[in-house]
Structure formats: structure tokens, C-alpha cells
Amino acid sequence: MRRRKRRRLKWGNIIRLFLFIILIVGGIYGFTVYKSFNSAVATMHEPLDDKQNSEKQPKALKKKEPFSVLMLGVDEREGDSGRSDTMIVLTVNPNNNSVKMLSIPRDTMTEIVGKGKEDKINHAYAFGGVPMAVDTVENFLDIPIDYYVKINMEGFKDIIDTVGGIDVENDLAFKIEGFSFPAGKIHLNGEEALAFIRMRYDDPNGDFGRQERQRQVIQAVIKEGASITSLSKAPDIFQAIGSNIKTNLTFEEMISIQKNYKEAGKNIEQLTIISEGKIIDNIYYGIVTIAEQQRIQDELKAQLELNSES
């Protein structure tokens, strides 16, 4: 048994938006739409560093090897470097046709790689951008992160407005930022959706409730973006995506994922990491036990086939 070599090619409830992008790739038609998408991918593309070997990963994808993605939902406002409000690790295995998705609570205490101290895991992005966030998550989960996708949540409203708004099922009535969200089925525009996913302090489920709302919003975006009526808006959708997403995923890699991994996207299992809230120096942290951390690491390693014979 040997552990798969760590791949240096990296890229930084957002899994749904990722799948939305891939779904759109599979459905593109006509020269205008193709050209618009290709242009959007060029705008989105942002390698992590100069040491990346852009030739290796497409071959790995063509061979249908398991891979991992770190998805970052970043709340970047004017005058603020931003923090990764959402951190989701997506592990895709085409051999068992499944995807395992782990949402890492933003308050999770862990070592911030490159900073030499422990802090909330979402601070890694504030300290060192996508590279430090990737290194920190790799260290926390003890798996290689092959890719990243960073979504600017402030600009996410543009995508929602482009598809004509979304419908969600709200299970908790609340008010925030001047908006009122009654319980039940509600229609949201971009500004409303952004406020909807930001609320967490009045939610009895805290960050977990917020993550659920984020999943709902992004799943609704997929539904609207994939609808027949939205196909005519494809160029505008791609422009909105290109302006608000950064990744080192290339056009060729997107095509490989759509071709070789689309069946895995139909079987998504959400994983939960259990932590205990603790106040340290008047700051709230989520403490994950060694045993719980090991449990999650083992499950993700199995999904990525890191310990299997090659």
C-alpha cells in the first residue's frame, strides 16, 4: 500500500455552483455561446503560483482519477481583504460514481500554515489569500487539494439577477439588512439572496443554518441557470460568472470533468465535522477533537483512494 504522491497543482455551498458551471459546459450550443463561455473561463483562470505544471492535471482527469476541490465563498467588501465565509471540500471519485462534500465551519480552530499559529480556519484566506487557505485545509484534512474555486459572494448577486432571481424554501422567518424573509417559499433577487445567506446570529443552528441557506441558494441558481428559458441568457450568465469566480481550472479541464465525471455528480453525500464551541480570550472557536479529525481524514482519503495500490 502506498500513499498517492501529493500533487502540487492546486486550485483553490458552492459545490453547487461548481456543478452548475460543469452542467452549462455540457449544454453549450452555438458559436456565440461557446465563445462566451471560453471568454469567461479565460477571465476566471488564475493559477496559484508559477510552479504549477498545467500539463499534468488534464491527463489525470482524462484518466478518470479521483480529485479534490476547495471551494471558497469569499465576502470581499470595499476596504476589506475579506474572509472565506464558506469553505467546502469536494472529493470526486469516478470509480464509485460519488461526490463527498465537507463543509468546514468557519470558526474551526486549526494551525494556519505559513502563519505559525492557531486561529479560525477562515482567517487563512485573510492572512494569505487562496494559497494559504489551500495549504491550511490540506494540513487540517491531511489530503492534497488538487483545485480551488473562489466565488466572490458580494458579486454573486449579479449571477442571481442574471438568471431572473431564485425561489427558496425558508424554514426560519427573520429580518436582516432591511429585508424581511417570511417562512415558506420565497422569491429572491440578488441583493435579497446575499442578505439571506449572510444571516447566522439569529439562527438557532448558527453557522450550520447559514450553510444550509447557502446550499439552497446555489442549488436554486443551478435550477434556474439550467432551465430552457435561461439558455438564451447564456452569454450574460457567463459574463457574470467570469466576473465573480476565480480558479485555475482551464477550459480543457472543464470539458474533461464534464465528460468523465458527470455521473459522480448525481450522487452527492454531505459530510459533517463535529466540533465543540469554546470561548478563548473572549473569542468563539470550534474545537475539533483528534478522533473526529482522524475520522474525517480517513473518510476523505478513502474517497480519493490515497491508500490503494496503483
CSV table of N, CA, C and O in Angstrom, one decimal, residues 103-110 112 119-122 140 273 275 285-288:
chain,number,residue,atom,x,y,z
A,103,SER,N,-18.4,20.6,4.5
A,103,SER,CA,-18.4,22.0,4.8
A,103,SER,C,-17.6,22.2,6.1
A,103,SER,O,-18.0,21.6,7.1
A,104,ILE,N,-16.6,23.0,6.0
A,104,ILE,CA,-15.8,23.2,7.2
A,104,ILE,C,-16.3,24.5,7.9
A,104,ILE,O,-16.2,25.6,7.3
A,105,PRO,N,-16.8,24.4,9.1
A,105,PRO,CA,-17.3,25.6,9.9
A,105,PRO,C,-16.2,26.6,9.9
A,105,PRO,O,-15.0,26.3,10.2
A,106,ARG,N,-16.5,27.9,9.7
A,106,ARG,CA,-15.6,29.0,9.6
A,106,ARG,C,-14.8,29.2,10.9
A,106,ARG,O,-13.7,29.7,10.9
A,107,ASP,N,-15.4,28.8,12.0
A,107,ASP,CA,-14.8,29.1,13.3
A,107,ASP,C,-13.9,28.0,13.8
A,107,ASP,O,-13.3,28.1,14.9
A,108,THR,N,-13.7,26.9,13.0
A,108,THR,CA,-12.9,25.8,13.4
A,108,THR,C,-11.5,26.3,13.7
A,108,THR,O,-10.8,26.9,12.9
A,109,MET,N,-11.0,25.9,14.9
A,109,MET,CA,-9.6,26.2,15.2
A,109,MET,C,-8.6,25.2,14.6
A,109,MET,O,-8.8,24.0,14.7
A,110,THR,N,-7.6,25.7,14.0
A,110,THR,CA,-6.6,24.9,13.4
A,110,THR,C,-5.3,25.7,13.2
A,110,THR,O,-5.3,26.9,13.3
A,112,ILE,N,-2.8,27.7,11.2
A,112,ILE,CA,-2.7,28.4,9.9
A,112,ILE,C,-1.4,28.3,9.3
A,112,ILE,O,-0.4,28.9,9.8
A,119,ASP,N,-5.6,29.5,14.7
A,119,ASP,CA,-6.6,30.5,14.6
A,119,ASP,C,-7.9,29.9,13.9
A,119,ASP,O,-7.9,28.7,13.6
A,120,LYS,N,-8.9,30.7,13.7
A,120,LYS,CA,-10.0,30.2,13.0
A,120,LYS,C,-9.6,29.9,11.5
A,120,LYS,O,-8.9,30.7,10.9
A,121,ILE,N,-10.1,28.8,11.0
A,121,ILE,CA,-9.6,28.4,9.7
A,121,ILE,C,-10.0,29.4,8.6
A,121,ILE,O,-9.2,29.5,7.6
A,122,ASN,N,-11.1,30.1,8.7
A,122,ASN,CA,-11.4,31.1,7.7
A,122,ASN,C,-10.5,32.3,7.7
A,122,ASN,O,-10.5,33.0,6.7
A,140,PHE,N,-5.1,20.5,7.6
A,140,PHE,CA,-6.1,20.1,8.6
A,140,PHE,C,-6.7,18.8,8.2
A,140,PHE,O,-7.0,18.0,9.1
A,273,ILE,N,-18.6,17.6,10.0
A,273,ILE,CA,-17.5,17.5,11.0
A,273,ILE,C,-18.0,18.1,12.3
A,273,ILE,O,-18.6,19.2,12.4
A,275,SER,N,-17.8,19.7,16.0
A,275,SER,CA,-16.9,20.5,16.8
A,275,SER,C,-17.7,21.0,18.1
A,275,SER,O,-18.9,21.0,18.1
A,285,TYR,N,-14.5,29.8,19.3
A,285,TYR,CA,-13.8,28.9,18.4
A,285,TYR,C,-14.6,27.5,18.4
A,285,TYR,O,-15.2,27.2,19.3
A,286,GLY,N,-14.5,26.8,17.2
A,286,GLY,CA,-15.0,25.5,17.2
A,286,GLY,C,-13.8,24.5,17.3
A,286,GLY,O,-12.9,24.5,16.5
A,287,ILE,N,-13.9,23.7,18.4
A,287,ILE,CA,-12.8,22.8,18.7
A,287,ILE,C,-13.1,21.4,18.2
A,287,ILE,O,-14.1,20.8,18.5
A,288,VAL,N,-12.3,20.8,17.3
A,288,VAL,CA,-12.5,19.5,16.7
A,288,VAL,C,-11.5,18.6,17.4
A,288,VAL,O,-10.3,18.8,17.5
